[in-house]
Amino acid sequence: MRQHIEQDLLSKDDIFRMIVNHLDVFPLTSLEAIREVIRSSLKQRGLIGGMTKQTGADNVTYNRKISDKDIQLLNDCIDDLLYSRVIQPGINDDNLDLPWIHVSDKEKLKTLVNSQS
C-alpha cells in the first residue's frame, strides 16, 4: 500500500537560514534552485521521500512530501528578501525576471548570514 503523507517539517527560521546560506554561496540563482536546496536538505535528513513504517506484522510504504505550509513559508521568506531588497529579480540581460534572482545588497545579506550563525 502506498500513501501520500504531508507533515509540517520546518520553521520559517529554518527555511530562512537555508535560503540565506544558499544566497551567500550562490548570489546568482533561481527560485527553483532555492526550492531544491530545501528539498535536498529534507531528503538528506530522511524527513521526506519514500518511507516505510512497520504497523504490526505489515510494513506500510508511503511518500512523505513537503507540506503546503512549508511551501508557503518558503514563499514568505523569498517575499521577505525581495521586500527588504536583499534580492531582486533577474541575473543578466537574458534572464531579467523571476524565477531568476540575484543578491542586490551584499551587506544586508552578510548581516543576515552572521545573525543566523
One Martini backbone bead per residue (centre of mass of N, CA, C, O) as a GRO file, in nm:
protein
  117
    1MET     BB    1   0.097   0.036   0.023
    2ARG     BB    2   0.037   0.377  -0.094
    3GLN     BB    3   0.110   0.696   0.047
    4HIS     BB    4   0.024   1.037   0.128
    5ILE     BB    5   0.232   1.247   0.333
    6GLU     BB    6   0.185   1.531   0.543
    7GLN     BB    7   0.432   1.752   0.705
    8ASP     BB    8   0.549   1.968   0.917
    9LEU     BB    9   0.916   2.042   0.916
   10LEU     BB   10   0.943   2.363   0.936
   11SER     BB   11   1.063   2.663   1.000
   12LYS     BB   12   1.110   2.978   0.904
   13ASP     BB   13   1.401   2.994   1.012
   14ASP     BB   14   1.510   2.746   0.863
   15ILE     BB   15   1.452   2.845   0.578
   16PHE     BB   16   1.598   3.116   0.589
   17ARG     BB   17   1.879   3.001   0.647
   18MET     BB   18   1.906   2.833   0.385
   19ILE     BB   19   1.875   3.069   0.188
   20VAL     BB   20   2.104   3.252   0.287
   21ASN     BB   21   2.330   3.042   0.245
   22HIS     BB   22   2.286   3.010  -0.057
   23LEU     BB   23   2.327   3.314  -0.137
   24ASP     BB   24   2.621   3.331  -0.035
   25VAL     BB   25   2.720   3.122  -0.262
   26PHE     BB   26   2.459   3.203  -0.470
   27PRO     BB   27   2.387   3.514  -0.602
   28LEU     BB   28   2.310   3.349  -0.863
   29THR     BB   29   1.971   3.245  -0.916
   30SER     BB   30   1.686   3.040  -0.835
   31LEU     BB   31   1.394   2.937  -0.712
   32GLU     BB   32   1.438   2.635  -0.772
   33ALA     BB   33   1.711   2.610  -0.628
   34ILE     BB   34   1.599   2.675  -0.350
   35ARG     BB   35   1.393   2.447  -0.335
   36GLU     BB   36   1.608   2.219  -0.368
   37VAL     BB   37   1.759   2.272  -0.107
   38ILE     BB   38   1.526   2.199   0.077
   39ARG     BB   39   1.468   1.914  -0.031
   40SER     BB   40   1.755   1.796   0.011
   41SER     BB   41   1.770   1.838   0.314
   42LEU     BB   42   1.524   1.658   0.383
   43LYS     BB   43   1.630   1.400   0.250
   44GLN     BB   44   1.898   1.375   0.414
   45ARG     BB   45   1.723   1.362   0.693
   46GLY     BB   46   1.460   1.176   0.631
   47LEU     BB   47   1.176   1.363   0.594
   48ILE     BB   48   1.162   1.279   0.290
   49GLY     BB   49   1.005   1.045   0.101
   50GLY     BB   50   1.057   0.728   0.127
   51MET     BB   51   0.858   0.527   0.351
   52THR     BB   52   0.880   0.293   0.632
   53LYS     BB   53   0.620   0.132   0.826
   54GLN     BB   54   0.554  -0.046   1.109
   55THR     BB   55   0.242  -0.245   1.135
   56GLY     BB   56   0.298  -0.481   1.296
   57ALA     BB   57   0.336  -0.720   1.040
   58ASP     BB   58   0.338  -0.467   0.861
   59ASN     BB   59   0.436  -0.274   0.581
   60VAL     BB   60   0.437   0.078   0.517
   61THR     BB   61   0.430   0.268   0.223
   62TYR     BB   62   0.544   0.610   0.179
   63ASN     BB   63   0.512   0.960   0.071
   64ARG     BB   64   0.690   1.227   0.185
   65LYS     BB   65   0.605   1.565   0.177
   66ILE     BB   66   0.589   1.878   0.143
   67SER     BB   67   0.415   2.105   0.281
   68ASP     BB   68   0.214   2.369   0.227
   69LYS     BB   69   0.328   2.535   0.461
   70ASP     BB   70   0.628   2.518   0.376
   71ILE     BB   71   0.587   2.656   0.103
   72GLN     BB   72   0.478   2.921   0.221
   73LEU     BB   73   0.731   2.987   0.387
   74LEU     BB   74   0.922   3.005   0.150
   75ASN     BB   75   0.771   3.238   0.009
   76ASP     BB   76   0.793   3.436   0.246
   77CYS     BB   77   1.102   3.456   0.246
   78ILE     BB   78   1.131   3.565  -0.039
   79ASP     BB   79   0.956   3.814   0.005
   80ASP     BB   80   1.130   3.938   0.229
   81LEU     BB   81   1.387   3.968   0.048
   82LEU     BB   82   1.255   4.149  -0.162
   83TYR     BB   83   1.141   4.377   0.021
   84SER     BB   84   1.444   4.430   0.149
   85ARG     BB   85   1.652   4.412  -0.100
   86VAL     BB   86   1.845   4.157  -0.116
   87ILE     BB   87   1.668   4.081  -0.358
   88GLN     BB   88   1.637   4.040  -0.723
   89PRO     BB   89   1.539   4.030  -1.024
   90GLY     BB   90   1.762   3.877  -1.199
   91ILE     BB   91   2.104   3.816  -1.377
   92ASN     BB   92   2.058   3.914  -1.682
   93ASP     BB   93   1.977   3.998  -2.003
   94ASP     BB   94   1.831   3.703  -2.043
   95ASN     BB   95   1.745   3.719  -1.709
   96LEU     BB   96   1.530   3.960  -1.578
   97ASP     BB   97   1.338   3.757  -1.431
   98LEU     BB   98   1.141   3.567  -1.300
   99PRO     BB   99   1.315   3.313  -1.134
  100TRP     BB  100   1.543   3.507  -1.134
  101ILE     BB  101   1.818   3.589  -0.904
  102HIS     BB  102   1.977   3.848  -0.696
  103VAL     BB  103   2.209   3.996  -0.512
  104SER     BB  104   2.176   4.348  -0.409
  105ASP     BB  105   2.272   4.321  -0.085
  106LYS     BB  106   2.555   4.217   0.067
  107GLU     BB  107   2.537   4.343   0.350
  108LYS     BB  108   2.263   4.230   0.434
  109LEU     BB  109   2.342   3.936   0.393
  110LYS     BB  110   2.573   3.926   0.598
  111THR     BB  111   2.398   3.997   0.839
  112LEU     BB  112   2.217   3.745   0.812
  113VAL     BB  113   2.434   3.530   0.831
  114ASN     BB  114   2.543   3.619   1.112
  115SER     BB  115   2.258   3.591   1.263
  116GLN     BB  116   2.238   3.265   1.196
  117SER     BB  117   2.499   3.154   1.368
   0.00000   0.00000   0.00000
